[in-house]
């Protein structure tokens, strides 16, 4: 058992190093994660300024919302894209036949995306928080980063559910093209949800994107709400269990009957 744990850790480390090398080849994508929220939130604030007074708090709310939305989409699509590319390249059969669990491989790719996403949010947000709140902004940002990390965990679980759907339907593009706009609308991170019908609001509250965004926004403004944080942690556990259980059934089916 000790040897198995050691080999799994070695495999996890190797997957993470390889994923980091792949990401480092596209520095433009990392730059977009940092600067794009400023352009989008700034553009929205500029348009809104013709109708209402836009304060720094409104800009920060939009900034956090677009950042969470971008990172959420990336997290939910990482596992599905990885499995699809491996299957299309003819490598998935060998991965399933290897003694290393696919959980380890998917966990490695997702952990790298979590680290990259949290790092991008830190670089993008630190100047904004410092200008608005001063030194206390650094502490608030650290707590917001912790909430972001927790909020990305249930998105990994949703990503496993999407990965299973992609593998069953054998089409990554169609699945992501349908789900991405739906999940974007149901994120509730970039617009006031109170204008929506009650049943849509319930769907938004059931997904982790809005609660991640809202808990981070409250933390950034110094209005922490323990109940929301508990709800976020609970959703992380639930969605991780759902994703892992669903993917375990999918992998067992692949191993028994083939791809």
Tab-separated table of C-alpha atoms in Angstrom:
chain	number	residue	atom	x	y	z
A	1	UNK	CA	0.000	0.000	0.000
A	2	UNK	CA	2.834	2.339	0.769
A	3	UNK	CA	4.324	1.757	-2.660
A	4	UNK	CA	0.959	2.454	-4.317
A	5	UNK	CA	0.607	5.733	-2.449
A	6	UNK	CA	4.126	6.730	-3.448
A	7	UNK	CA	3.530	5.892	-7.119
A	8	UNK	CA	0.242	7.804	-7.078
A	9	UNK	CA	1.936	10.862	-5.616
A	10	UNK	CA	4.722	10.600	-8.185
A	11	UNK	CA	2.153	10.337	-10.962
A	12	UNK	CA	0.208	13.312	-9.573
A	13	UNK	CA	3.374	15.405	-9.462
A	14	UNK	CA	4.339	14.366	-13.007
A	15	UNK	CA	0.882	15.278	-14.334
A	16	UNK	CA	1.005	18.683	-12.633
A	17	UNK	CA	4.493	19.437	-13.979
A	18	UNK	CA	3.451	18.442	-17.502
A	19	UNK	CA	0.289	20.564	-17.285
A	20	UNK	CA	2.287	23.554	-16.098
A	21	UNK	CA	4.637	23.160	-19.068
A	22	UNK	CA	1.666	23.133	-21.442
A	23	UNK	CA	0.150	26.251	-19.875
A	24	UNK	CA	3.497	28.066	-19.877
A	25	UNK	CA	3.627	27.723	-23.668
A	26	UNK	CA	0.610	30.035	-23.942
A	27	UNK	CA	1.436	33.116	-21.834
A	28	UNK	CA	-1.167	35.114	-23.733
A	29	UNK	CA	-3.931	33.106	-22.107
A	30	UNK	CA	-2.554	33.881	-18.652
A	31	UNK	CA	-2.351	37.566	-19.533
A	32	UNK	CA	-5.990	37.528	-20.600
A	33	UNK	CA	-7.022	36.099	-17.226
A	34	UNK	CA	-5.383	39.112	-15.593
A	35	UNK	CA	-6.390	42.011	-17.821
A	36	UNK	CA	-9.711	40.907	-19.345
A	37	UNK	CA	-11.802	41.499	-16.183
A	38	UNK	CA	-10.575	45.103	-16.098
A	39	UNK	CA	-11.696	45.689	-19.676
A	40	UNK	CA	-15.066	43.979	-19.242
A	41	UNK	CA	-15.893	45.475	-15.852
A	42	UNK	CA	-14.620	48.856	-17.036
A	43	UNK	CA	-16.711	48.689	-20.196
A	44	UNK	CA	-19.828	47.756	-18.244
A	45	UNK	CA	-19.183	50.555	-15.760
A	46	UNK	CA	-18.708	53.049	-18.614
A	47	UNK	CA	-22.027	52.083	-20.207
A	48	UNK	CA	-23.824	52.148	-16.855
A	49	UNK	CA	-22.415	55.598	-16.085
A	50	UNK	CA	-24.773	57.081	-18.689
A	51	UNK	CA	-27.760	55.962	-16.621
A	52	UNK	CA	-26.674	55.759	-12.959
A	53	UNK	CA	-23.791	56.815	-10.772
A	54	UNK	CA	-21.077	54.147	-10.804
A	55	UNK	CA	-19.097	53.825	-7.586
A	56	UNK	CA	-15.872	51.948	-6.913
A	57	UNK	CA	-17.910	49.320	-5.053
A	58	UNK	CA	-19.964	48.648	-8.180
A	59	UNK	CA	-16.785	48.264	-10.233
A	60	UNK	CA	-15.276	45.837	-7.710
A	61	UNK	CA	-18.497	43.815	-7.687
A	62	UNK	CA	-18.441	43.554	-11.484
A	63	UNK	CA	-14.724	42.793	-11.470
A	64	UNK	CA	-15.094	39.907	-9.021
A	65	UNK	CA	-18.159	38.652	-10.877
A	66	UNK	CA	-16.457	38.444	-14.268
A	67	UNK	CA	-13.333	36.914	-12.727
A	68	UNK	CA	-15.350	34.196	-10.994
A	69	UNK	CA	-17.335	33.579	-14.180
A	70	UNK	CA	-14.202	33.109	-16.296
A	71	UNK	CA	-12.499	30.855	-13.789
A	72	UNK	CA	-15.679	28.812	-13.337
A	73	UNK	CA	-15.984	28.108	-17.057
A	74	UNK	CA	-12.330	27.073	-17.209
A	75	UNK	CA	-12.658	24.740	-14.228
A	76	UNK	CA	-15.824	23.059	-15.463
A	77	UNK	CA	-14.388	22.389	-18.925
A	78	UNK	CA	-10.870	21.247	-17.952
A	79	UNK	CA	-11.657	17.594	-17.212
A	80	UNK	CA	-13.989	17.161	-20.177
A	81	UNK	CA	-11.519	18.702	-22.620
A	82	UNK	CA	-8.666	16.577	-21.275
A	83	UNK	CA	-10.586	13.291	-21.600
A	84	UNK	CA	-11.871	14.216	-25.047
A	85	UNK	CA	-8.427	15.111	-26.358
A	86	UNK	CA	-6.953	11.917	-24.925
A	87	UNK	CA	-9.712	9.829	-26.490
A	88	UNK	CA	-9.442	11.566	-29.855
A	89	UNK	CA	-5.671	11.098	-29.790
A	90	UNK	CA	-6.003	7.382	-29.015
A	91	UNK	CA	-4.286	7.678	-25.630
A	92	UNK	CA	-7.284	7.210	-23.323
A	93	UNK	CA	-7.247	3.410	-23.665
A	94	UNK	CA	-3.649	3.291	-22.399
A	95	UNK	CA	-4.463	5.635	-19.497
A	96	UNK	CA	-7.390	3.446	-18.438
A	97	UNK	CA	-5.208	0.326	-18.698
A	98	UNK	CA	-2.476	1.855	-16.539
A	99	UNK	CA	-2.360	1.100	-12.790
A	100	UNK	CA	-2.707	4.805	-12.000
A	101	UNK	CA	-6.305	5.861	-11.430
A	102	UNK	CA	-7.754	8.447	-13.780
A	103	UNK	CA	-8.775	10.345	-10.651
A	104	UNK	CA	-5.103	11.087	-10.057
A	105	UNK	CA	-4.645	12.385	-13.603
A	106	UNK	CA	-7.795	14.509	-13.560
A	107	UNK	CA	-6.956	15.776	-10.091
A	108	UNK	CA	-3.494	16.804	-11.272
A	109	UNK	CA	-4.814	18.774	-14.243
A	110	UNK	CA	-7.509	20.412	-12.120
A	111	UNK	CA	-5.125	21.306	-9.283
A	112	UNK	CA	-2.887	23.084	-11.758
A	113	UNK	CA	-5.858	25.021	-13.106
A	114	UNK	CA	-6.886	25.944	-9.542
A	115	UNK	CA	-3.383	27.199	-8.750
A	116	UNK	CA	-3.150	29.133	-12.024
A	117	UNK	CA	-6.622	30.617	-11.578
A	118	UNK	CA	-6.014	31.668	-7.977
A	119	UNK	CA	-2.635	33.117	-8.982
A	120	UNK	CA	-4.181	35.081	-11.859
A	121	UNK	CA	-6.901	36.424	-9.581
A	122	UNK	CA	-4.279	37.464	-7.015
A	123	UNK	CA	-2.191	39.373	-9.564
A	124	UNK	CA	-5.263	41.019	-11.083
A	125	UNK	CA	-6.957	41.923	-7.798
A	126	UNK	CA	-4.091	43.065	-5.579
A	127	UNK	CA	-3.696	46.552	-7.133
A	128	UNK	CA	-7.460	47.076	-7.099
A	129	UNK	CA	-7.871	46.017	-3.469
A	130	UNK	CA	-4.883	48.063	-2.347
A	131	UNK	CA	-6.068	51.246	-4.062
A	132	UNK	CA	-9.591	50.869	-2.700
A	133	UNK	CA	-8.960	49.560	0.833
A	134	UNK	CA	-5.273	50.131	1.574
A	135	UNK	CA	-3.298	47.561	3.558
A	136	UNK	CA	-6.458	46.002	4.982
A	137	UNK	CA	-7.290	45.152	1.376
A	138	UNK	CA	-4.419	42.645	1.307
A	139	UNK	CA	-5.942	40.759	4.240
A	140	UNK	CA	-9.386	40.856	2.682
A	141	UNK	CA	-7.906	39.610	-0.580
A	142	UNK	CA	-6.230	36.675	1.204
A	143	UNK	CA	-9.563	35.630	2.713
A	144	UNK	CA	-11.291	36.102	-0.642
A	145	UNK	CA	-8.669	33.846	-2.253
A	146	UNK	CA	-9.432	31.146	0.305
A	147	UNK	CA	-13.121	31.399	-0.575
A	148	UNK	CA	-12.232	31.236	-4.270
A	149	UNK	CA	-10.223	28.064	-3.673
A	150	UNK	CA	-13.171	26.493	-1.838
A	151	UNK	CA	-15.532	27.663	-4.567
A	152	UNK	CA	-13.457	26.054	-7.308
A	153	UNK	CA	-13.737	22.614	-5.674
A	154	UNK	CA	-17.448	22.072	-6.433
A	155	UNK	CA	-16.754	23.288	-9.971
A	156	UNK	CA	-14.277	20.409	-10.269
A	157	UNK	CA	-17.151	18.110	-9.312
A	158	UNK	CA	-19.409	19.681	-11.939
A	159	UNK	CA	-16.525	19.313	-14.388
A	160	UNK	CA	-16.491	15.568	-13.728
A	161	UNK	CA	-20.227	15.439	-14.453
A	162	UNK	CA	-19.676	17.310	-17.716
A	163	UNK	CA	-16.753	15.006	-18.564
A	164	UNK	CA	-19.027	11.999	-18.147
A	165	UNK	CA	-21.638	13.604	-20.401
A	166	UNK	CA	-19.018	14.362	-23.052
A	167	UNK	CA	-17.722	10.803	-23.033
A	168	UNK	CA	-21.222	9.301	-23.228
A	169	UNK	CA	-22.334	11.550	-26.091
A	170	UNK	CA	-18.903	11.327	-27.742
A	171	UNK	CA	-18.914	15.033	-28.621
A	172	UNK	CA	-17.130	17.692	-26.559
A	173	UNK	CA	-17.937	20.694	-28.754
A	174	UNK	CA	-21.705	20.165	-28.804
A	175	UNK	CA	-21.889	19.604	-25.045
A	176	UNK	CA	-19.789	22.630	-24.161
A	177	UNK	CA	-21.520	24.847	-26.725
A	178	UNK	CA	-24.870	24.055	-25.122
A	179	UNK	CA	-23.840	24.068	-21.471
A	180	UNK	CA	-21.542	27.125	-21.512
A	181	UNK	CA	-24.239	29.745	-22.241
A	182	UNK	CA	-26.687	28.032	-19.879
A	183	UNK	CA	-24.189	27.953	-17.015
A	184	UNK	CA	-23.110	31.516	-17.807
A	185	UNK	CA	-26.678	32.733	-17.416
A	186	UNK	CA	-27.214	30.640	-14.281
A	187	UNK	CA	-23.974	31.876	-12.712
A	188	UNK	CA	-25.633	35.083	-11.507
A	189	UNK	CA	-22.231	36.723	-11.135
A	190	UNK	CA	-22.561	39.621	-13.581
A	191	UNK	CA	-26.092	40.920	-13.142
A	192	UNK	CA	-28.657	41.508	-10.346
A	193	UNK	CA	-30.447	38.225	-9.727
A	194	UNK	CA	-33.360	39.833	-7.903
A	195	UNK	CA	-34.975	40.768	-11.238
A	196	UNK	CA	-35.322	37.098	-12.218
A	197	UNK	CA	-38.290	34.774	-11.614
A	198	UNK	CA	-38.096	32.839	-8.360
A	199	UNK	CA	-37.477	29.465	-10.006
A	200	UNK	CA	-34.454	30.770	-11.923
A	201	UNK	CA	-33.108	32.335	-8.731
A	202	UNK	CA	-33.400	28.968	-6.996
A	203	UNK	CA	-31.349	27.365	-9.775
A	204	UNK	CA	-28.719	30.080	-9.421
A	205	UNK	CA	-28.547	29.611	-5.647
A	206	UNK	CA	-28.190	25.843	-6.093
A	207	UNK	CA	-25.063	26.253	-8.246
A	208	UNK	CA	-21.726	27.216	-6.658
A	209	UNK	CA	-20.802	30.142	-8.945
A	210	UNK	CA	-23.071	32.765	-7.418
A	211	UNK	CA	-22.359	31.787	-3.824
A	212	UNK	CA	-18.605	31.875	-4.544
A	213	UNK	CA	-18.884	35.318	-6.094
A	214	UNK	CA	-21.164	36.716	-3.399
A	215	UNK	CA	-19.097	35.388	-0.481
A	216	UNK	CA	-15.938	36.870	-2.044
A	217	UNK	CA	-17.660	40.216	-2.586
A	218	UNK	CA	-18.897	40.368	1.001
A	219	UNK	CA	-15.416	39.467	2.245
A	220	UNK	CA	-13.808	42.163	0.094
A	221	UNK	CA	-16.128	44.807	1.528
A	222	UNK	CA	-15.676	43.663	5.111
A	223	UNK	CA	-19.199	42.252	5.516
A	224	UNK	CA	-18.469	38.574	6.110
A	225	UNK	CA	-21.426	36.217	6.362
A	226	UNK	CA	-20.602	32.873	8.086
A	227	UNK	CA	-23.839	31.271	6.875
A	228	UNK	CA	-22.870	31.809	3.228
A	229	UNK	CA	-19.391	30.385	3.841
A	230	UNK	CA	-20.915	27.265	5.431
A	231	UNK	CA	-23.243	26.949	2.445
A	232	UNK	CA	-20.237	27.225	0.102
A	233	UNK	CA	-18.348	24.480	1.939
A	234	UNK	CA	-21.448	22.266	1.905
A	235	UNK	CA	-21.898	22.727	-1.840
A	236	UNK	CA	-18.231	21.820	-2.343
A	237	UNK	CA	-18.737	18.501	-0.551
A	238	UNK	CA	-22.006	17.717	-2.376
A	239	UNK	CA	-20.792	18.496	-5.887
A	240	UNK	CA	-17.485	16.704	-5.350
A	241	UNK	CA	-19.323	13.574	-4.219
A	242	UNK	CA	-21.741	13.780	-7.164
A	243	UNK	CA	-18.934	14.285	-9.663
A	244	UNK	CA	-16.688	11.571	-8.286
A	245	UNK	CA	-19.528	9.042	-8.002
A	246	UNK	CA	-20.692	9.742	-11.547
A	247	UNK	CA	-17.201	9.535	-12.982
A	248	UNK	CA	-16.441	6.319	-11.043
A	249	UNK	CA	-19.390	4.624	-12.755
A	250	UNK	CA	-18.234	5.909	-16.115
A	251	UNK	CA	-14.683	4.657	-15.624
A	252	UNK	CA	-15.861	1.239	-14.442
A	253	UNK	CA	-17.955	0.970	-17.585
A	254	UNK	CA	-15.022	1.889	-19.804
A	255	UNK	CA	-12.728	-0.607	-18.085
A	256	UNK	CA	-15.258	-3.442	-18.391
A	257	UNK	CA	-16.546	-2.945	-21.943
A	258	UNK	CA	-13.952	-0.651	-23.503
A	259	UNK	CA	-14.280	2.810	-24.992
